[in-house]
PDB file of C-alpha atoms in Angstrom:
ATOM      1  CA  MET I   1      67.736 165.015 105.992  1.00 57.00           C
ATOM      2  CA  ASN I   2      71.122 163.848 104.274  1.00 50.00           C
ATOM      3  CA  PRO I   3      70.985 164.089 100.292  1.00 41.00           C
ATOM      4  CA  GLY I   4      74.216 162.213  99.457  1.00 49.00           C
ATOM      5  CA  THR I   5      73.566 159.036 101.634  1.00 51.00           C
ATOM      6  CA  PRO I   6      71.922 156.299  99.518  1.00 56.00           C
ATOM      7  CA  ARG I   7      68.225 156.193  99.077  1.00 50.00           C
ATOM      8  CA  ASN I   8      68.308 152.311  97.918  1.00 51.00           C
ATOM      9  CA  SER I   9      69.908 149.688  98.573  1.00 62.00           C
ATOM     10  CA  GLU I  10      70.049 145.266  98.857  1.00 81.00           C
ATOM     11  CA  PRO I  11      67.506 143.955 100.430  1.00 91.00           C
ATOM     12  CA  PHE I  12      69.585 141.447 102.043  1.00 93.00           C
ATOM     13  CA  LEU I  13      70.994 143.769 104.102  1.00 95.00           C
ATOM     14  CA  ARG I  14      68.370 145.662 105.161  1.00 95.00           C
ATOM     15  CA  ALA I  15      67.001 142.381 106.380  1.00 95.00           C
ATOM     16  CA  ILE I  16      69.947 141.860 107.932  1.00 96.00           C
ATOM     17  CA  ALA I  17      70.196 145.025 110.072  1.00 97.00           C
ATOM     18  CA  TRP I  18      66.387 144.518 110.989  1.00 97.00           C
ATOM     19  CA  GLY I  19      67.066 140.906 112.096  1.00 96.00           C
ATOM     20  CA  ALA I  20      70.322 141.814 113.977  1.00 96.00           C
ATOM     21  CA  VAL I  21      68.203 144.290 115.990  1.00 96.00           C
ATOM     22  CA  LEU I  22      65.748 142.242 116.852  1.00 95.00           C
ATOM     23  CA  ALA I  23      68.121 139.137 117.583  1.00 93.00           C
ATOM     24  CA  THR I  24      69.783 141.321 120.359  1.00 92.00           C
ATOM     25  CA  THR I  25      66.771 142.462 122.010  1.00 90.00           C
ATOM     26  CA  LEU I  26      63.879 140.295 121.347  1.00 91.00           C
ATOM     27  CA  PRO I  27      64.970 136.852 122.792  1.00 91.00           C
ATOM     28  CA  GLU I  28      65.590 138.234 126.622  1.00 90.00           C
ATOM     29  CA  ILE I  29      62.390 139.914 126.535  1.00 90.00           C
ATOM     30  CA  LEU I  30      60.159 136.215 125.534  1.00 91.00           C
ATOM     31  CA  TRP I  31      62.756 134.355 127.730  1.00 90.00           C
ATOM     32  CA  GLN I  32      61.970 136.775 130.723  1.00 90.00           C
ATOM     33  CA  GLU I  33      58.823 137.003 130.075  1.00 89.00           C
ATOM     34  CA  THR I  34      58.256 133.223 130.407  1.00 88.00           C
ATOM     35  CA  GLY I  35      58.898 133.294 133.660  1.00 87.00           C
ATOM     36  CA  HIS I  36      62.981 132.418 133.607  1.00 86.00           C
ATOM     37  CA  ALA I  37      65.801 134.478 135.069  1.00 83.00           C
ATOM     38  CA  ALA I  38      68.114 136.983 133.295  1.00 79.00           C
ATOM     39  CA  SER I  39      70.446 134.868 130.767  1.00 83.00           C
ATOM     40  CA  LEU I  40      74.343 135.928 130.862  1.00 88.00           C
ATOM     41  CA  TRP I  41      74.615 132.998 128.312  1.00 90.00           C
ATOM     42  CA  LEU I  42      71.781 133.877 125.922  1.00 91.00           C
ATOM     43  CA  ILE I  43      73.060 137.543 125.377  1.00 92.00           C
ATOM     44  CA  THR I  44      76.284 136.641 125.044  1.00 93.00           C
ATOM     45  CA  ALA I  45      75.672 133.567 122.572  1.00 94.00           C
ATOM     46  CA  GLU I  46      73.583 136.012 120.327  1.00 93.00           C
ATOM     47  CA  SER I  47      75.939 138.484 120.392  1.00 95.00           C
ATOM     48  CA  LEU I  48      78.576 136.076 118.750  1.00 96.00           C
ATOM     49  CA  VAL I  49      76.677 135.030 116.524  1.00 95.00           C
ATOM     50  CA  ILE I  50      76.068 138.342 115.265  1.00 96.00           C
ATOM     51  CA  ALA I  51      79.729 139.446 115.517  1.00 96.00           C
ATOM     52  CA  VAL I  52      80.796 136.331 114.089  1.00 96.00           C
ATOM     53  CA  SER I  53      78.811 136.482 111.080  1.00 95.00           C
ATOM     54  CA  ALA I  54      79.547 139.811 110.606  1.00 96.00           C
ATOM     55  CA  LEU I  55      83.071 138.981 110.288  1.00 95.00           C
ATOM     56  CA  ALA I  56      82.679 135.976 107.961  1.00 96.00           C
ATOM     57  CA  PHE I  57      80.727 136.401 105.370  1.00 95.00           C
ATOM     58  CA  PRO I  58      81.524 139.384 102.578  1.00 94.00           C
ATOM     59  CA  ARG I  59      78.143 139.980 101.309  1.00 93.00           C
ATOM     60  CA  LEU I  60      77.782 142.026 104.686  1.00 95.00           C
ATOM     61  CA  ARG I  61      81.066 143.799 104.457  1.00 95.00           C
ATOM     62  CA  PRO I  62      78.836 147.323 104.061  1.00 95.00           C
ATOM     63  CA  LEU I  63      77.099 146.385 107.670  1.00 96.00           C
ATOM     64  CA  THR I  64      80.061 144.728 109.398  1.00 97.00           C
ATOM     65  CA  ARG I  65      81.303 147.679 112.086  1.00 97.00           C
ATOM     66  CA  PHE I  66      77.346 148.239 112.424  1.00 98.00           C
ATOM     67  CA  LEU I  67      76.253 144.892 113.515  1.00 98.00           C
ATOM     68  CA  LEU I  68      79.873 144.743 115.507  1.00 97.00           C
ATOM     69  CA  ALA I  69      78.907 147.986 117.375  1.00 98.00           C
ATOM     70  CA  LEU I  70      75.482 146.576 118.110  1.00 97.00           C
ATOM     71  CA  ALA I  71      77.102 143.272 119.587  1.00 97.00           C
ATOM     72  CA  LEU I  72      79.515 144.763 121.573  1.00 97.00           C
ATOM     73  CA  LEU I  73      76.337 147.278 122.786  1.00 96.00           C
ATOM     74  CA  ASN I  74      74.864 144.227 123.880  1.00 95.00           C
ATOM     75  CA  VAL I  75      77.174 142.631 125.722  1.00 95.00           C
ATOM     76  CA  ALA I  76      78.444 145.824 127.441  1.00 95.00           C
ATOM     77  CA  TRP I  77      74.998 146.439 128.469  1.00 93.00           C
ATOM     78  CA  GLY I  78      73.563 142.477 129.119  1.00 91.00           C
ATOM     79  CA  VAL I  79      76.422 141.134 130.435  1.00 92.00           C
ATOM     80  CA  ILE I  80      79.744 143.061 132.246  1.00 94.00           C
ATOM     81  CA  ALA I  81      77.823 145.971 133.648  1.00 92.00           C
ATOM     82  CA  PRO I  82      75.521 143.749 135.387  1.00 90.00           C
ATOM     83  CA  MET I  83      78.754 141.265 136.364  1.00 90.00           C
ATOM     84  CA  MET I  84      80.795 144.830 137.146  1.00 90.00           C
ATOM     85  CA  ALA I  85      77.814 146.096 139.525  1.00 86.00           C
ATOM     86  CA  GLY I  86      77.003 142.672 140.252  1.00 86.00           C
ATOM     87  CA  THR I  87      80.710 141.955 142.615  1.00 88.00           C
ATOM     88  CA  LYS I  88      81.106 141.235 145.977  1.00 87.00           C
ATOM     89  CA  PRO I  89      83.157 144.247 146.136  1.00 87.00           C
ATOM     90  CA  VAL I  90      80.836 146.567 144.705  1.00 85.00           C
ATOM     91  CA  GLN I  91      77.653 145.301 146.527  1.00 85.00           C
ATOM     92  CA  THR I  92      79.358 145.621 149.987  1.00 84.00           C
ATOM     93  CA  TRP I  93      80.492 149.226 149.120  1.00 83.00           C
ATOM     94  CA  SER I  94      76.909 149.679 147.494  1.00 79.00           C
ATOM     95  CA  ASP I  95      75.599 148.780 151.199  1.00 78.00           C
ATOM     96  CA  SER I  96      76.503 152.145 152.940  1.00 80.00           C
ATOM     97  CA  ALA I  97      77.072 154.333 150.248  1.00 79.00           C
ATOM     98  CA  ARG I  98      74.471 157.318 149.856  1.00 83.00           C
ATOM     99  CA  TRP I  99      71.887 156.940 146.491  1.00 81.00           C
ATOM    100  CA  GLY I 100      73.440 159.415 144.574  1.00 83.00           C
ATOM    101  CA  THR I 101      76.782 157.953 144.616  1.00 86.00           C
ATOM    102  CA  ARG I 102      76.106 154.535 144.691  1.00 85.00           C
ATOM    103  CA  LEU I 103      73.799 155.878 141.517  1.00 86.00           C
ATOM    104  CA  PHE I 104      76.437 157.504 139.609  1.00 89.00           C
ATOM    105  CA  ILE I 105      78.615 154.908 139.937  1.00 88.00           C
ATOM    106  CA  VAL I 106      76.495 152.108 139.007  1.00 86.00           C
ATOM    107  CA  ARG I 107      76.036 154.146 135.765  1.00 89.00           C
ATOM    108  CA  THR I 108      79.542 154.636 135.035  1.00 92.00           C
ATOM    109  CA  PHE I 109      79.863 150.635 134.594  1.00 93.00           C
ATOM    110  CA  THR I 110      77.336 151.033 131.402  1.00 93.00           C
ATOM    111  CA  LEU I 111      80.242 153.024 130.455  1.00 95.00           C
ATOM    112  CA  SER I 112      81.513 149.813 129.120  1.00 95.00           C
ATOM    113  CA  GLY I 113      79.415 150.227 125.780  1.00 95.00           C
ATOM    114  CA  VAL I 114      81.115 153.470 124.817  1.00 97.00           C
ATOM    115  CA  VAL I 115      84.763 151.638 124.970  1.00 96.00           C
ATOM    116  CA  LEU I 116      83.701 148.880 123.683  1.00 97.00           C
ATOM    117  CA  GLY I 117      81.350 150.449 120.755  1.00 96.00           C
ATOM    118  CA  ALA I 118      84.656 152.875 120.446  1.00 97.00           C
ATOM    119  CA  LEU I 119      87.233 149.520 118.967  1.00 97.00           C
ATOM    120  CA  THR I 120      84.787 149.692 115.826  1.00 97.00           C
ATOM    121  CA  LEU I 121      85.864 153.035 114.667  1.00 97.00           C
ATOM    122  CA  ILE I 122      89.348 151.755 114.714  1.00 96.00           C
ATOM    123  CA  GLY I 123      90.800 152.109 110.954  1.00 95.00           C
ATOM    124  CA  SER I 124      86.875 153.296 109.773  1.00 94.00           C
ATOM    125  CA  GLY I 125      88.023 156.429 108.766  1.00 93.00           C
ATOM    126  CA  ILE I 126      85.055 158.076 110.188  1.00 96.00           C
ATOM    127  CA  THR I 127      85.248 161.431 111.190  1.00 95.00           C
ATOM    128  CA  ARG I 128      83.869 163.870 114.668  1.00 95.00           C
ATOM    129  CA  ARG I 129      81.600 165.153 111.595  1.00 95.00           C
ATOM    130  CA  ASP I 130      80.307 161.596 111.017  1.00 96.00           C
ATOM    131  CA  LEU I 131      79.777 161.262 114.980  1.00 97.00           C
ATOM    132  CA  PHE I 132      77.606 164.050 115.063  1.00 97.00           C
ATOM    133  CA  LEU I 133      80.412 165.131 118.193  1.00 97.00           C
ATOM    134  CA  ARG I 134      79.544 168.348 117.873  1.00 96.00           C
ATOM    135  CA  ASN I 135      77.078 171.455 118.645  1.00 96.00           C
ATOM    136  CA  GLY I 136      76.117 171.580 114.998  1.00 94.00           C
ATOM    137  CA  ASP I 137      73.837 174.598 113.293  1.00 96.00           C
ATOM    138  CA  LEU I 138      71.340 174.852 116.009  1.00 96.00           C
ATOM    139  CA  ASP I 139      69.013 176.876 114.484  1.00 95.00           C
ATOM    140  CA  ALA I 140      68.789 174.536 111.393  1.00 97.00           C
ATOM    141  CA  PRO I 141      65.523 173.426 109.975  1.00 96.00           C
ATOM    142  CA  ALA I 142      63.675 170.601 111.593  1.00 95.00           C
ATOM    143  CA  GLN I 143      61.733 168.738 108.577  1.00 94.00           C
ATOM    144  CA  PRO I 144      58.118 168.336 108.074  1.00 93.00           C
ATOM    145  CA  ILE I 145      56.404 165.489 110.622  1.00 92.00           C
ATOM    146  CA  ARG I 146      52.987 165.373 109.575  1.00 90.00           C
ATOM    147  CA  PHE I 147      51.518 163.296 112.280  1.00 88.00           C
ATOM    148  CA  LEU I 148      52.670 165.206 114.951  1.00 85.00           C
ATOM    149  CA  GLY I 149      50.708 168.412 112.754  1.00 85.00           C
ATOM    150  CA  MET I 150      53.928 170.170 111.628  1.00 89.00           C
ATOM    151  CA  ARG I 151      53.460 170.424 108.561  1.00 90.00           C
ATOM    152  CA  LYS I 152      56.409 173.108 107.586  1.00 93.00           C
ATOM    153  CA  PRO I 153      59.502 173.709 108.642  1.00 94.00           C
ATOM    154  CA  VAL I 154      60.131 174.864 111.816  1.00 95.00           C
ATOM    155  CA  PRO I 155      63.992 176.094 113.619  1.00 96.00           C
ATOM    156  CA  TRP I 156      65.325 173.411 115.918  1.00 97.00           C
ATOM    157  CA  THR I 157      65.843 176.209 118.163  1.00 97.00           C
ATOM    158  CA  TRP I 158      61.869 176.800 118.894  1.00 95.00           C
ATOM    159  CA  PHE I 159      61.353 172.536 118.218  1.00 96.00           C
ATOM    160  CA  GLY I 160      63.976 171.356 120.319  1.00 96.00           C
ATOM    161  CA  PRO I 161      63.008 173.554 123.533  1.00 96.00           C
ATOM    162  CA  ALA I 162      58.970 172.864 122.896  1.00 95.00           C
ATOM    163  CA  LEU I 163      59.910 169.199 122.885  1.00 95.00           C
ATOM    164  CA  ILE I 164      61.739 169.660 126.615  1.00 95.00           C
ATOM    165  CA  VAL I 165      58.598 171.059 127.673  1.00 94.00           C
ATOM    166  CA  VAL I 166      56.522 168.235 125.913  1.00 92.00           C
ATOM    167  CA  PHE I 167      58.533 165.555 126.633  1.00 91.00           C
ATOM    168  CA  ALA I 168      58.480 166.044 130.414  1.00 90.00           C
ATOM    169  CA  ALA I 169      54.526 166.742 130.675  1.00 91.00           C
ATOM    170  CA  VAL I 170      54.266 163.305 128.364  1.00 89.00           C
ATOM    171  CA  MET I 171      56.310 161.149 131.057  1.00 89.00           C
ATOM    172  CA  SER I 172      55.640 162.483 134.650  1.00 89.00           C
ATOM    173  CA  PRO I 173      52.122 160.586 134.001  1.00 89.00           C
ATOM    174  CA  PHE I 174      53.966 158.001 133.348  1.00 86.00           C
ATOM    175  CA  LEU I 175      56.488 157.979 135.888  1.00 87.00           C
ATOM    176  CA  TYR I 176      53.714 158.695 138.324  1.00 86.00           C
ATOM    177  CA  LEU I 177      51.705 155.913 137.924  1.00 84.00           C
ATOM    178  CA  THR I 178      54.530 153.512 137.032  1.00 84.00           C
ATOM    179  CA  VAL I 179      57.002 154.891 140.179  1.00 83.00           C
ATOM    180  CA  HIS I 180      54.369 155.449 142.925  1.00 84.00           C
ATOM    181  CA  PRO I 181      56.350 158.909 143.919  1.00 83.00           C
ATOM    182  CA  ASN I 182      56.129 160.526 148.048  1.00 82.00           C
ATOM    183  CA  PHE I 183      56.090 163.789 146.725  1.00 78.00           C
ATOM    184  CA  GLY I 184      56.441 164.520 150.424  1.00 80.00           C
ATOM    185  CA  ALA I 185      59.718 163.654 150.720  1.00 80.00           C
ATOM    186  CA  GLY I 186      60.136 166.511 147.465  1.00 81.00           C
ATOM    187  CA  SER I 187      62.939 167.667 149.697  1.00 85.00           C
ATOM    188  CA  ARG I 188      64.780 164.499 148.759  1.00 87.00           C
ATOM    189  CA  ILE I 189      65.222 165.745 145.275  1.00 88.00           C
ATOM    190  CA  ILE I 190      66.787 169.310 146.200  1.00 89.00           C
ATOM    191  CA  GLN I 191      69.213 167.281 148.714  1.00 89.00           C
ATOM    192  CA  PHE I 192      70.554 165.530 145.727  1.00 90.00           C
ATOM    193  CA  LEU I 193      69.825 167.615 142.687  1.00 92.00           C
ATOM    194  CA  PRO I 194      73.744 167.503 142.291  1.00 93.00           C
ATOM    195  CA  TRP I 195      73.722 163.960 141.600  1.00 93.00           C
ATOM    196  CA  ILE I 196      70.660 163.909 139.656  1.00 94.00           C
ATOM    197  CA  VAL I 197      71.983 166.746 137.173  1.00 95.00           C
ATOM    198  CA  ALA I 198      75.445 164.139 137.216  1.00 95.00           C
ATOM    199  CA  VAL I 199      74.092 160.873 136.168  1.00 95.00           C
ATOM    200  CA  ALA I 200      71.265 162.496 134.289  1.00 96.00           C
ATOM    201  CA  ALA I 201      74.705 164.348 132.192  1.00 96.00           C
ATOM    202  CA  LEU I 202      76.509 160.815 132.285  1.00 96.00           C
ATOM    203  CA  ASN I 203      73.686 158.972 131.232  1.00 95.00           C
ATOM    204  CA  ALA I 204      72.477 161.291 128.406  1.00 96.00           C
ATOM    205  CA  ALA I 205      75.527 161.696 127.164  1.00 97.00           C
ATOM    206  CA  SER I 206      76.642 157.792 126.880  1.00 96.00           C
ATOM    207  CA  GLU I 207      73.518 156.600 125.709  1.00 96.00           C
ATOM    208  CA  GLU I 208      73.921 159.607 122.441  1.00 97.00           C
ATOM    209  CA  PHE I 209      76.823 158.241 121.687  1.00 98.00           C
ATOM    210  CA  GLN I 210      76.482 154.687 121.802  1.00 97.00           C
ATOM    211  CA  PHE I 211      73.000 154.270 120.636  1.00 97.00           C
ATOM    212  CA  ARG I 212      72.869 157.280 118.159  1.00 97.00           C
ATOM    213  CA  CYS I 213      76.316 159.159 117.088  1.00 97.00           C
ATOM    214  CA  LEU I 214      78.252 155.687 116.563  1.00 97.00           C
ATOM    215  CA  LEU I 215      75.056 153.349 114.852  1.00 98.00           C
ATOM    216  CA  LEU I 216      74.036 156.287 112.835  1.00 98.00           C
ATOM    217  CA  ALA I 217      77.747 156.662 111.338  1.00 97.00           C
ATOM    218  CA  HIS I 218      78.288 153.500 110.720  1.00 97.00           C
ATOM    219  CA  LEU I 219      75.011 153.550 108.829  1.00 97.00           C
ATOM    220  CA  ARG I 220      75.328 156.462 106.962  1.00 94.00           C
ATOM    221  CA  LYS I 221      76.109 155.036 103.539  1.00 92.00           C
ATOM    222  CA  VAL I 222      74.474 151.804 103.489  1.00 94.00           C
ATOM    223  CA  PHE I 223      71.147 152.866 104.188  1.00 94.00           C
ATOM    224  CA  SER I 224      68.514 156.227 103.822  1.00 94.00           C
ATOM    225  CA  PRO I 225      68.472 158.558 106.527  1.00 94.00           C
ATOM    226  CA  GLY I 226      64.973 157.872 107.830  1.00 94.00           C
ATOM    227  CA  GLU I 227      65.769 154.400 107.432  1.00 95.00           C
ATOM    228  CA  ASN I 228      68.280 154.570 109.911  1.00 96.00           C
ATOM    229  CA  VAL I 229      66.775 156.861 111.802  1.00 97.00           C
ATOM    230  CA  LEU I 230      64.277 153.694 112.519  1.00 96.00           C
ATOM    231  CA  LEU I 231      66.538 151.450 112.823  1.00 97.00           C
ATOM    232  CA  THR I 232      68.524 152.755 115.764  1.00 97.00           C
ATOM    233  CA  ALA I 233      64.945 153.902 117.337  1.00 97.00           C
ATOM    234  CA  ALA I 234      63.515 150.659 116.907  1.00 96.00           C
ATOM    235  CA  PHE I 235      67.429 149.232 119.286  1.00 96.00           C
ATOM    236  CA  PHE I 236      66.669 152.159 121.259  1.00 95.00           C
ATOM    237  CA  GLY I 237      63.340 151.533 122.232  1.00 94.00           C
ATOM    238  CA  LEU I 238      63.200 147.827 122.757  1.00 94.00           C
ATOM    239  CA  GLY I 239      66.366 148.006 125.109  1.00 91.00           C
ATOM    240  CA  HIS I 240      64.396 150.053 127.392  1.00 89.00           C
ATOM    241  CA  PHE I 241      62.064 147.276 127.788  1.00 87.00           C
ATOM    242  CA  TYR I 242      63.012 146.559 131.543  1.00 86.00           C
ATOM    243  CA  GLY I 243      64.600 150.283 131.850  1.00 78.00           C
ATOM    244  CA  GLN I 244      62.840 153.154 133.260  1.00 75.00           C
ATOM    245  CA  PRO I 245      60.163 154.053 131.216  1.00 78.00           C
ATOM    246  CA  SER I 246      59.412 150.319 130.716  1.00 79.00           C
ATOM    247  CA  GLY I 247      56.984 147.324 129.393  1.00 87.00           C
ATOM    248  CA  THR I 248      55.407 148.121 125.724  1.00 89.00           C
ATOM    249  CA  ILE I 249      54.801 151.606 126.947  1.00 88.00           C
ATOM    250  CA  GLY I 250      57.965 152.353 127.446  1.00 86.00           C
ATOM    251  CA  VAL I 251      59.596 151.274 124.959  1.00 92.00           C
ATOM    252  CA  LEU I 252      56.965 153.034 122.318  1.00 93.00           C
ATOM    253  CA  MET I 253      57.975 156.234 124.373  1.00 91.00           C
ATOM    254  CA  THR I 254      62.074 155.674 124.424  1.00 93.00           C
ATOM    255  CA  GLY I 255      61.789 154.510 120.393  1.00 95.00           C
ATOM    256  CA  PHE I 256      59.688 157.685 119.519  1.00 95.00           C
ATOM    257  CA  ALA I 257      62.487 160.224 121.532  1.00 95.00           C
ATOM    258  CA  GLY I 258      65.152 158.397 120.480  1.00 96.00           C
ATOM    259  CA  TRP I 259      63.564 158.432 116.606  1.00 97.00           C
ATOM    260  CA  ILE I 260      63.265 162.540 117.133  1.00 97.00           C
ATOM    261  CA  TRP I 261      66.544 162.778 118.479  1.00 97.00           C
ATOM    262  CA  ALA I 262      68.158 160.830 115.669  1.00 97.00           C
ATOM    263  CA  ARG I 263      66.441 163.408 113.113  1.00 97.00           C
ATOM    264  CA  SER I 264      68.224 166.194 115.248  1.00 97.00           C
ATOM    265  CA  MET I 265      71.333 164.624 114.638  1.00 97.00           C
ATOM    266  CA  ILE I 266      71.220 164.469 111.115  1.00 97.00           C
ATOM    267  CA  GLU I 267      69.197 167.564 110.781  1.00 97.00           C
ATOM    268  CA  THR I 268      71.680 169.718 112.462  1.00 97.00           C
ATOM    269  CA  ARG I 269      74.412 167.603 111.779  1.00 97.00           C
ATOM    270  CA  GLY I 270      75.576 167.608 115.427  1.00 97.00           C
ATOM    271  CA  TRP I 271      74.416 166.312 118.616  1.00 97.00           C
ATOM    272  CA  PHE I 272      73.134 169.620 120.781  1.00 97.00           C
ATOM    273  CA  TRP I 273      69.474 169.063 120.704  1.00 97.00           C
ATOM    274  CA  ALA I 274      69.717 165.426 121.274  1.00 98.00           C
ATOM    275  CA  LEU I 275      71.993 165.678 124.329  1.00 97.00           C
ATOM    276  CA  ALA I 276      69.769 168.688 125.791  1.00 97.00           C
ATOM    277  CA  ILE I 277      66.807 166.792 125.751  1.00 97.00           C
ATOM    278  CA  HIS I 278      67.632 163.283 126.732  1.00 96.00           C
ATOM    279  CA  MET I 279      69.250 165.026 129.984  1.00 96.00           C
ATOM    280  CA  VAL I 280      66.198 167.093 130.815  1.00 96.00           C
ATOM    281  CA  GLN I 281      63.924 163.622 130.311  1.00 94.00           C
ATOM    282  CA  ASP I 282      66.541 161.690 132.709  1.00 94.00           C
ATOM    283  CA  ILE I 283      66.398 164.607 134.901  1.00 95.00           C
ATOM    284  CA  VAL I 284      62.719 164.174 135.146  1.00 93.00           C
ATOM    285  CA  VAL I 285      63.093 160.763 135.511  1.00 91.00           C
ATOM    286  CA  ILE I 286      65.961 160.456 138.300  1.00 92.00           C
ATOM    287  CA  SER I 287      63.650 163.228 140.398  1.00 92.00           C
ATOM    288  CA  PHE I 288      60.903 160.688 140.676  1.00 91.00           C
ATOM    289  CA  LEU I 289      62.840 158.050 141.718  1.00 89.00           C
ATOM    290  CA  VAL I 290      64.489 159.547 144.455  1.00 89.00           C
ATOM    291  CA  VAL I 291      60.596 160.028 145.499  1.00 86.00           C
ATOM    292  CA  GLY I 292      59.345 156.816 144.491  1.00 77.00           C
ATOM    293  CA  ALA I 293      58.126 154.215 146.467  1.00 53.00           C
ATOM    294  CA  GLY I 294      60.340 152.728 148.949  1.00 52.00           C
ATOM    295  CA  MET I 295      62.721 155.786 148.452  1.00 55.00           C
TER     296      MET I 295
END
């Protein structure tokens, strides 16, 4: 995918990178799945361990910014965003706000991850091109994915739209079974459509920057593109255990989506297809939530 990237790295660094990805996700999952409430202290502690280790051990220098980004994103999503959403003024306002407005404002709290993650770029020399913050070559070839039956490269201008349709087709039955939508209230989708699109655009852009653009840029000189894609996909997928879609199936679905989106960035040298596909999937998810049980 990118011949200029090293294809062989020190096994120690590889073990640390994968260990950090698991350490920022699995402890909370295991903690909550054994009957405990979500713990801000656990998230803070694991993030501190990763951050201090990244700064204290010279041998980890090639991974320092990546590890710091993981720790900061973990704090942003697991501590800062929930704390902001749980403050009394926000709760008071939320009780009287309309559904679309409330959802949009709550999602802005996760932008704390954009702010904290961006701090790891200071002095790094990473450029906008390194971050994939451009459309890129929209017609670049998508490389073969044999387990999907793709044995030859195909243009992303064909593969991207096909993925939009396939992902939506796969996501809809899962959401139907988990959200229990009342399609008799389908008019709500039209009513809240501007908010649905706004939240989808905000969420897609925010998550693509945090979970792919930023992390892939920090890993570009450490591991092969294929391994970088897997690392970011694992982090993204595990982070959705309590998201939407959720659970083990949700982890697999979002992990696979993250893998595809990261590949699109590397192959096109831009984030257009990742952003477009992600945004459409979010529109599908939010539309189901609008008519979900209890709404």
